[in-house]
Coordinates of C-alpha atoms in Angstrom, one line a residue:
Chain A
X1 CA 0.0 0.0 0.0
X2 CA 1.2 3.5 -0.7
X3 CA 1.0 6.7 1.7
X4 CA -0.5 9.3 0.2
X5 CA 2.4 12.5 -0.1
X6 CA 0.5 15.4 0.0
X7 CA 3.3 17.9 -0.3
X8 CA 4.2 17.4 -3.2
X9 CA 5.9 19.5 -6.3
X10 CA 2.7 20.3 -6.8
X11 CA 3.0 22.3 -3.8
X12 CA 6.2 24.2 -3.5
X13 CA 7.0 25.2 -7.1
X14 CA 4.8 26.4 -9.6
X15 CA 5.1 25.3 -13.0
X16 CA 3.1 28.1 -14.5
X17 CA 0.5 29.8 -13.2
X18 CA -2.9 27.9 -13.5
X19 CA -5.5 29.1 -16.3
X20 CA -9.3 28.3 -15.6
X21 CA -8.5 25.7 -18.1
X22 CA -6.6 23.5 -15.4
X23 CA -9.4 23.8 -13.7
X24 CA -12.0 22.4 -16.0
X25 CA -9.5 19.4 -16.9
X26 CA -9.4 18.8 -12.8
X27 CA -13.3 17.7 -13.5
X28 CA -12.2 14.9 -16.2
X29 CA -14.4 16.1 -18.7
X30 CA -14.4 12.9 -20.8
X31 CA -15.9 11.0 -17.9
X32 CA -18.5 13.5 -17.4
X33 CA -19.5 13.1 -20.8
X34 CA -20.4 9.3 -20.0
X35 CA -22.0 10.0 -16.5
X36 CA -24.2 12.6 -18.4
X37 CA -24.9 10.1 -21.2
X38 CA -26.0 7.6 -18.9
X39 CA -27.9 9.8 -16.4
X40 CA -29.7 11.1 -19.6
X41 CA -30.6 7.4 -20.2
X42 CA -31.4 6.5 -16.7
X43 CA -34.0 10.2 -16.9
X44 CA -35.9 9.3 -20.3
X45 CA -36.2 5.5 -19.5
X46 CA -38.4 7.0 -16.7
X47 CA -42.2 6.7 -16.4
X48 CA -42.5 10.4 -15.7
X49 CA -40.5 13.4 -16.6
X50 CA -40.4 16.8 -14.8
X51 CA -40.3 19.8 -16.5
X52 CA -37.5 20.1 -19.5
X53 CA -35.4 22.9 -18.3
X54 CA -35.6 21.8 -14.5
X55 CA -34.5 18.2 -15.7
X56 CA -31.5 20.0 -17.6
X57 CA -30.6 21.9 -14.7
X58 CA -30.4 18.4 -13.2
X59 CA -28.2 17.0 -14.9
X60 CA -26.0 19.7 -14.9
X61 CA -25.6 19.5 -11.3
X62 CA -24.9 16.1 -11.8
X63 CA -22.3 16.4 -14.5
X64 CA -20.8 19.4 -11.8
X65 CA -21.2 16.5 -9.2
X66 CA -19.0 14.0 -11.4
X67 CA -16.1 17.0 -12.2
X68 CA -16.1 17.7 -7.9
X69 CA -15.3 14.2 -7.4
X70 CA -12.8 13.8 -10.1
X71 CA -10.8 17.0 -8.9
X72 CA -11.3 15.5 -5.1
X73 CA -9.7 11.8 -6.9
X74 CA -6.8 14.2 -8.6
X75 CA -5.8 15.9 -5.2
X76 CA -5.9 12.9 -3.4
X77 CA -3.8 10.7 -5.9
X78 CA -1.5 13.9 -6.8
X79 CA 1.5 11.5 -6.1
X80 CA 0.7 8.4 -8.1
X81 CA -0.8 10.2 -10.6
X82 CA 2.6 11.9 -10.8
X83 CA 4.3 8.2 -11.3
X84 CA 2.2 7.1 -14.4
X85 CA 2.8 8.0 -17.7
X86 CA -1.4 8.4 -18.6
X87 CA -1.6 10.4 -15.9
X88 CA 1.8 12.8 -15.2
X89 CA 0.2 15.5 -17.5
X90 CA -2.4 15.9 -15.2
X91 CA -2.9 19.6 -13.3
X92 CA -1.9 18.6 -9.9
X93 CA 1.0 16.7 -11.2
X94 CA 2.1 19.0 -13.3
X95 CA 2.2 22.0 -10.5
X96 CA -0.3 23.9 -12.2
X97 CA -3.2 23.7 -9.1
X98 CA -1.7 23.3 -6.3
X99 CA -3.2 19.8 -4.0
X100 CA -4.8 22.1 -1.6
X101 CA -6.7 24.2 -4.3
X102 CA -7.5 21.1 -6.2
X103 CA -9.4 20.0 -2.7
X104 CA -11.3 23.2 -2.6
X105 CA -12.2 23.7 -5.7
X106 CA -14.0 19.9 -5.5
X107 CA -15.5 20.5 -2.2
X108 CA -16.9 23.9 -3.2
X109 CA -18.7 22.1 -6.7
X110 CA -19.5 19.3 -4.6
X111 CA -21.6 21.8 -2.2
X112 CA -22.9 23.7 -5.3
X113 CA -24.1 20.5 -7.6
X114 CA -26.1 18.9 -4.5
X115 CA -28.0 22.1 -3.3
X116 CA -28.5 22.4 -7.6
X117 CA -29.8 18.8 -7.4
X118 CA -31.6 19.9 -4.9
X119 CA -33.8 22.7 -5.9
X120 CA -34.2 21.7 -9.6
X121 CA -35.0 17.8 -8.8
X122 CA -35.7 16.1 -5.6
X123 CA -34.0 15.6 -2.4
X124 CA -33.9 11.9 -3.4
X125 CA -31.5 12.7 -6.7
X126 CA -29.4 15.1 -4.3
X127 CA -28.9 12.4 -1.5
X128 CA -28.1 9.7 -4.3
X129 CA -25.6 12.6 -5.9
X130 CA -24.3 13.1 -2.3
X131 CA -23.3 9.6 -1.8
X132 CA -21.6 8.8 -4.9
X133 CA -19.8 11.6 -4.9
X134 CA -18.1 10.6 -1.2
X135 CA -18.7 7.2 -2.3
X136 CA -16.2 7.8 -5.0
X137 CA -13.8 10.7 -3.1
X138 CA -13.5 9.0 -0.5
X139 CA -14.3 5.0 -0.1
X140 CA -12.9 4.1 -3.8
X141 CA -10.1 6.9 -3.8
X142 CA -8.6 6.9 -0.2
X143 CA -9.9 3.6 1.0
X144 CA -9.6 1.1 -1.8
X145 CA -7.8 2.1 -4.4
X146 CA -4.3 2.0 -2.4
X147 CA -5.4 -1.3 -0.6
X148 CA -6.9 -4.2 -2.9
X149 CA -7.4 -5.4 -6.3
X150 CA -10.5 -5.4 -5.5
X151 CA -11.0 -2.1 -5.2
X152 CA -12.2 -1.1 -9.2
X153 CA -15.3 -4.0 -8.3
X154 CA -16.5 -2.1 -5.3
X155 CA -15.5 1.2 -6.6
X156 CA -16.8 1.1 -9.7
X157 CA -20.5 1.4 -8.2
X158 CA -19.9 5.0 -8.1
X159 CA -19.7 5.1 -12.1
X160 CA -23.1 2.9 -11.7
X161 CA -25.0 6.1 -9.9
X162 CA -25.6 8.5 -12.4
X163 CA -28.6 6.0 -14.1
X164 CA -30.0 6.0 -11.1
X165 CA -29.9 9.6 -10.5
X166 CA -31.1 10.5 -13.7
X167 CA -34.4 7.8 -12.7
X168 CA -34.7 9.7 -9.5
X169 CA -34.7 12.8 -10.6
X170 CA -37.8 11.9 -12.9
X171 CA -39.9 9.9 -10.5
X172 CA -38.2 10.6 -6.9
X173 CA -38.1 7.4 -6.2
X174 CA -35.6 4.4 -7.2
X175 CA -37.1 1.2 -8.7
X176 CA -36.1 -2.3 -10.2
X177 CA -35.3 -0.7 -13.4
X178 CA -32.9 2.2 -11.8
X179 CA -31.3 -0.7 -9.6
X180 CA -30.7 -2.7 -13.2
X181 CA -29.2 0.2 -14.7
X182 CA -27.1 0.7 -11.8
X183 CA -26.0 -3.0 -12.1
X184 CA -25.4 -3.4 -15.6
X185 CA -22.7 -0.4 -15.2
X186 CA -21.4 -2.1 -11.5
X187 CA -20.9 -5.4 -13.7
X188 CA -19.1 -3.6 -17.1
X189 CA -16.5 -1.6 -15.2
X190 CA -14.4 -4.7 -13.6
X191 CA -13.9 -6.4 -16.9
X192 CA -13.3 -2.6 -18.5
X193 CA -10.7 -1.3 -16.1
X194 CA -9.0 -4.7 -16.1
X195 CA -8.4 -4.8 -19.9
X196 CA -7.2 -1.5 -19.2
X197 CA -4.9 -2.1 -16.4
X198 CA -3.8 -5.7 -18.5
X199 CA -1.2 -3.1 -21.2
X200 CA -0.7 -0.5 -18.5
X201 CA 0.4 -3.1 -15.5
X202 CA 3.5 -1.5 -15.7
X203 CA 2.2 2.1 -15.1
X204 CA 0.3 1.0 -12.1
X205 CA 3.2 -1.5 -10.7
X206 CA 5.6 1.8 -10.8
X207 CA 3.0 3.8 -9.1
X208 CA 2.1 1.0 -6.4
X209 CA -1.5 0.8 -6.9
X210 CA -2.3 -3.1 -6.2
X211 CA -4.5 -3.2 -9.9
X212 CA -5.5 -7.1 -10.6
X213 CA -2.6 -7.7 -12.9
X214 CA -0.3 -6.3 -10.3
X215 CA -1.6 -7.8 -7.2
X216 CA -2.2 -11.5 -9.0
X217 CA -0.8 -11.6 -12.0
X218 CA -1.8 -11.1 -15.7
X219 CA -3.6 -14.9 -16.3
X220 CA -5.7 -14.4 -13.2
X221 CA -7.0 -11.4 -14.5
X222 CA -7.8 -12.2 -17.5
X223 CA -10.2 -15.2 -16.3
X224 CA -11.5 -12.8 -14.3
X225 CA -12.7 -10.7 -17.3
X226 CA -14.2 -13.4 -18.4
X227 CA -16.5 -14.5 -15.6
X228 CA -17.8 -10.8 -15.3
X229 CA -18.6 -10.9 -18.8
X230 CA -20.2 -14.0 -19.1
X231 CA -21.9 -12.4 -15.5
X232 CA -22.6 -8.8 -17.7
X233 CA -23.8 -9.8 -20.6
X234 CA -27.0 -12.3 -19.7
X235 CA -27.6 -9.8 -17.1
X236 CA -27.7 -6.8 -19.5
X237 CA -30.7 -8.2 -21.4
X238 CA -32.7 -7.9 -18.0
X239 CA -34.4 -4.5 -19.1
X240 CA -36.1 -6.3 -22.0
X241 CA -37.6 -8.9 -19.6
X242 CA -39.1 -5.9 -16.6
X243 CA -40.3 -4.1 -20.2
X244 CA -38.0 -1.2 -19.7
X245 CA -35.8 -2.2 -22.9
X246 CA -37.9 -3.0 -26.2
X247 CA -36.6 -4.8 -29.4
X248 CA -34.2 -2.2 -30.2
X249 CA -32.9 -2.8 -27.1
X250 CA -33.0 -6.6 -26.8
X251 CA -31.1 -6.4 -30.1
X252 CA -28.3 -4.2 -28.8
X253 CA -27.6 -6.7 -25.7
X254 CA -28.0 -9.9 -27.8
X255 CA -25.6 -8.6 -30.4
X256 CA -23.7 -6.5 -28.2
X257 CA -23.3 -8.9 -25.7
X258 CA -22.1 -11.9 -28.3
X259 CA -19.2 -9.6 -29.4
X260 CA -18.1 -8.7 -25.8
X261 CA -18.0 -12.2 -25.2
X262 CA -15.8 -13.2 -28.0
X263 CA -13.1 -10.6 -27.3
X264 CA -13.3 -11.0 -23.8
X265 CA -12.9 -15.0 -24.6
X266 CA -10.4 -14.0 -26.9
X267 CA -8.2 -11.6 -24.3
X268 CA -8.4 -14.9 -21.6
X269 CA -7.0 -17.0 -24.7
X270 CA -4.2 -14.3 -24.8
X271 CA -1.0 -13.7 -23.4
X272 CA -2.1 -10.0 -22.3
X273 CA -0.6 -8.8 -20.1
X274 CA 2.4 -11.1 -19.5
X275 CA 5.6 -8.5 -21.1
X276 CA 4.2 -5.2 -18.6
X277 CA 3.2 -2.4 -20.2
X278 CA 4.7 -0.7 -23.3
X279 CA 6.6 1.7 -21.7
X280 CA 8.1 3.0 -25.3
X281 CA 6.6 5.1 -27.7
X282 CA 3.2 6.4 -28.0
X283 CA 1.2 6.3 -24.2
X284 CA -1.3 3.4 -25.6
X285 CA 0.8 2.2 -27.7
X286 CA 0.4 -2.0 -26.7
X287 CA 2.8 -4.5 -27.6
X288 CA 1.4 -7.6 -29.6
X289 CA 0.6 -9.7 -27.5
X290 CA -1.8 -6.9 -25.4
X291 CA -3.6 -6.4 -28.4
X292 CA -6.4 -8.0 -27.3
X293 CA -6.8 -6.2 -24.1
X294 CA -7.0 -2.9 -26.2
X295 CA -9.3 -4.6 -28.3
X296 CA -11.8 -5.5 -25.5
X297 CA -11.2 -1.8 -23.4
X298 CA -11.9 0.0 -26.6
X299 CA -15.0 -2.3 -27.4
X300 CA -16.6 -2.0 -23.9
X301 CA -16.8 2.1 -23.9
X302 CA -18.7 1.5 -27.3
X303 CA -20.9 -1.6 -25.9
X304 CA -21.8 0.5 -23.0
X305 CA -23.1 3.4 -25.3
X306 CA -25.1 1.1 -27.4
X307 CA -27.0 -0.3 -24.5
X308 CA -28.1 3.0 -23.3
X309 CA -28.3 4.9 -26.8
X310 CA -30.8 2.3 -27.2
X311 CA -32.4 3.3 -23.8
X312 CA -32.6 6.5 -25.1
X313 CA -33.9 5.8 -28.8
X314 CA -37.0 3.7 -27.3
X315 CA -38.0 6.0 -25.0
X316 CA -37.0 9.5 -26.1
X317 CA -37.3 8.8 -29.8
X318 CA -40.6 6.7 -29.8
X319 CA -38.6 3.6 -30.9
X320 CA -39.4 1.3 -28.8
X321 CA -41.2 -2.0 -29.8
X322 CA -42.2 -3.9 -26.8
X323 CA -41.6 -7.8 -26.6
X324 CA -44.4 -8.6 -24.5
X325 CA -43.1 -8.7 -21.3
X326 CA -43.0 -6.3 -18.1
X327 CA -46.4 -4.3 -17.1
Chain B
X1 CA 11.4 12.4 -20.3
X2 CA 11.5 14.7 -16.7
X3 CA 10.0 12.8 -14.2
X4 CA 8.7 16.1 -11.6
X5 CA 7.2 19.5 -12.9
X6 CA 10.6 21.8 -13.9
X7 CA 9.7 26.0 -13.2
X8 CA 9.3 26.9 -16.2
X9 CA 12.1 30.0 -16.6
X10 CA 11.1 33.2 -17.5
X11 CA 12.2 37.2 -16.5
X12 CA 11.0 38.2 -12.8
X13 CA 8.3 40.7 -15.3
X14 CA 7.4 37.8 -17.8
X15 CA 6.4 35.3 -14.3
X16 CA 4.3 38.3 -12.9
X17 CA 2.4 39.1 -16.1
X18 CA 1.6 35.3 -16.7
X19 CA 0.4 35.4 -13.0
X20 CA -1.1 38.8 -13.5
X21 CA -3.3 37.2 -16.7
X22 CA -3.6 33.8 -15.7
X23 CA -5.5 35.4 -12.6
X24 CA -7.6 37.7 -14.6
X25 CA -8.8 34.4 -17.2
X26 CA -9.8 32.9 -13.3
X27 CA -11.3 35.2 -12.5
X28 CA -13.2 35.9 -15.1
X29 CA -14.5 32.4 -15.1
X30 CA -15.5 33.0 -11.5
X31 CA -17.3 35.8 -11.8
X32 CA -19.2 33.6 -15.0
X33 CA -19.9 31.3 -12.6
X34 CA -21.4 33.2 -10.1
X35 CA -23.5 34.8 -12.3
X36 CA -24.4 31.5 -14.1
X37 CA -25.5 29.9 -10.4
X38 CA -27.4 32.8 -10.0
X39 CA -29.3 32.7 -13.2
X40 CA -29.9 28.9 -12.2
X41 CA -31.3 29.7 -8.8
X42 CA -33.8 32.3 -10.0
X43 CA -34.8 30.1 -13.2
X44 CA -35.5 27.1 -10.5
X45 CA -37.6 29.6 -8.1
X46 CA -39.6 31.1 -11.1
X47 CA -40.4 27.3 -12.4
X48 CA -41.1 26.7 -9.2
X49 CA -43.8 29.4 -8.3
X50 CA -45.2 28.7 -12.0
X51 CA -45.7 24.9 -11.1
X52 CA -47.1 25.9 -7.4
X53 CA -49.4 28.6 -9.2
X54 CA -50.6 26.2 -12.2
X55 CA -51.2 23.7 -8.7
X56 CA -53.2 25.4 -6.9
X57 CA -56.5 24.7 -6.1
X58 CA -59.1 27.4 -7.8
X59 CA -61.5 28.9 -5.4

């Protein structure tokens, strides 16, 4: 396990002085781009709707929720983030936003997106918002992340939230179908971080974070890809039997699902994994025989659109084509 | 490839006008923001009365 240095360069010398910019990448834009994506999904899958403009306002405090928590995860993990090649760039790293500002700035937008979720939505969306945002600054980032390979399985429920958000900001309530969406998410991100964390082993072995391939070894990890997929995939066709996904749907998970199979059959079949990480050359460059790991990581950020791009075609689009099943 | 964050060297003037504008683009995004939340807050309470008028009970 690895201390956490919180003086770091970051904190005596200043690279260059920080532009609002810095800021903005603290929040990890790209990943609030998926939490928005799926909360959007999780909000027009919903039997109700509140009115447009409040429900945008919503989800803007969510996607401010998702940024808080990232810049909390960059303060906190300033020093390893500092040891890894995907991540040295970073602001904190770098010395452009000093650890302590980093920690303000996330607490402040934390404070701002739950009172916004709040008084736009329900106190319901703002508690769920709440939690995931500690769940994810401070259970997954300073408890587990340091301490097991298990700690993308737990942690990754607080990816899994923002579905469930959206739902509750619609109805107020959470149901089977917001719990499903929640799972389907809980169940992708093991099998997704690990193909990640298969080519970059080496990134997180230099930084000390006890990743799967780190903490047991390249072939354990990829079996364990495979048993969450063949757990993700069945699973992921549970909308279309509560009714909440149509044939549009059922489509996307059948045919989705069969290709996530094969590559994650076909990463377990691999040697992935087994040279390190390609520590040469271009950041995701991959040696051969982690070509399949790349294959599958890429894959997965595309399967997990499809499944809730369909969400949002059936139910904000008027495609939806019901199989019979559900209410 | 430098493994820690290296100063980047400039004149004594050239740091404290980077500063100087660096601060003024933050602050400017600030002061955005504040008025942004505050456009929020009083789009959310004028929805709101609208809904609680629309609600209420005639008579």
């Amino acid at each position: 396990m690895t201390t956490p240095i919180q003086s770091s360069a970051a904190d005596t010398a200043t690279a260059s002085p920080a532009e609002w910019r810095d800021y903005v990448a603290l929040m990890k834009p790209r990943v609030m781009t998926l939490v928005v994506f799926t909360a959007l999904a999780g909000y027009v899958a919903a039997p109700a709707a509140i009115n447009p403009v409040m429900a945008a306002i919503a989800i803007f405090a969510l996607a401010l929720g998702a940024g808080a928590a990232g810049a909390l995860n960059m303060a906190y993990d300033a020093d390893i983030d500092l040891r890894m090649r995907r991540t040295r760039n970073r602001p904190v790293p770098q010395g452009k936003v000093s650890v302590a500002d980093a920690y303000g700035f996330g607490i402040v937008a934390s404070g701002l997106a739950v009172i916004l979720m709040a008084l736009s939505a329900n106190y319901v969306a703002a508690g769920l918002l709440a939690f995931s945002i500690f769940f994810y600054a401070v259970i997954y980032t300073m408890g587990l992340k340091r301490r097991t390979p298990q700690n993308i399985v737990i942690g990754g429920a607080a990816g899994a939230f923002p579905p469930m958000i959206g739902w509750a900001t619609a109805t107020g309530a959470v149901s089977l179908d917001a719990v499903i969406l929640f799972m389907i998410i809980f169940l992708w991100t093991p099998p997704h971080s690990w193909a990640l964390a298969l080519y970059k082993s080496g990134d997180y072995a230099d930084a000390g974070v006890p990743m799967m391939p780190v903490a047991k070894g390249p072939k354990r990890t990829r079996l364990e890809i495979l048993i969450y997929s063949l757990i993700l995939v069945p699973f992921a066709a549970a909308p279309v039997f509560t009714g909440l996904g149509g044939a549009v749907y059922g489509a996307c998970a059948i045919g989705g699902g069969a290709l996530f199979l094969l590559l994650a059959f076909r990463v377990w079949r691999s040697k992935a994994g087994e040279a390190g990480s390609a520590k040469d050359g271009a950041l995701y460059a991959v040696r051969a025989g982690d070509k399949q790991a790349r294959d599958l990581f890429a894959y997965s950020i595309a399967y997990l659109a499809l499944l809730f791009a369909a969400l949002i075609a059936e139910h904000g689009l008027g495609a939806y084509i019901s199989l019979g099943f559900g209410a | 490839m430098n493994e820690t964050p290296t100063p980047v060297s400039h004149s004594p003037e050239e740091s404290r006008k980077a500063f100087i504008k660096a601060r003024a683009g933050r602050n400017r995004m600030i002061a955005l923001g504040l008025v942004g939340f505050a456009v929020l807050l009083f789009t959310i309470t004028a929805l709101r009365l609208m809904q609680n008028i629309a609600d209420r009970v005639p008579g």
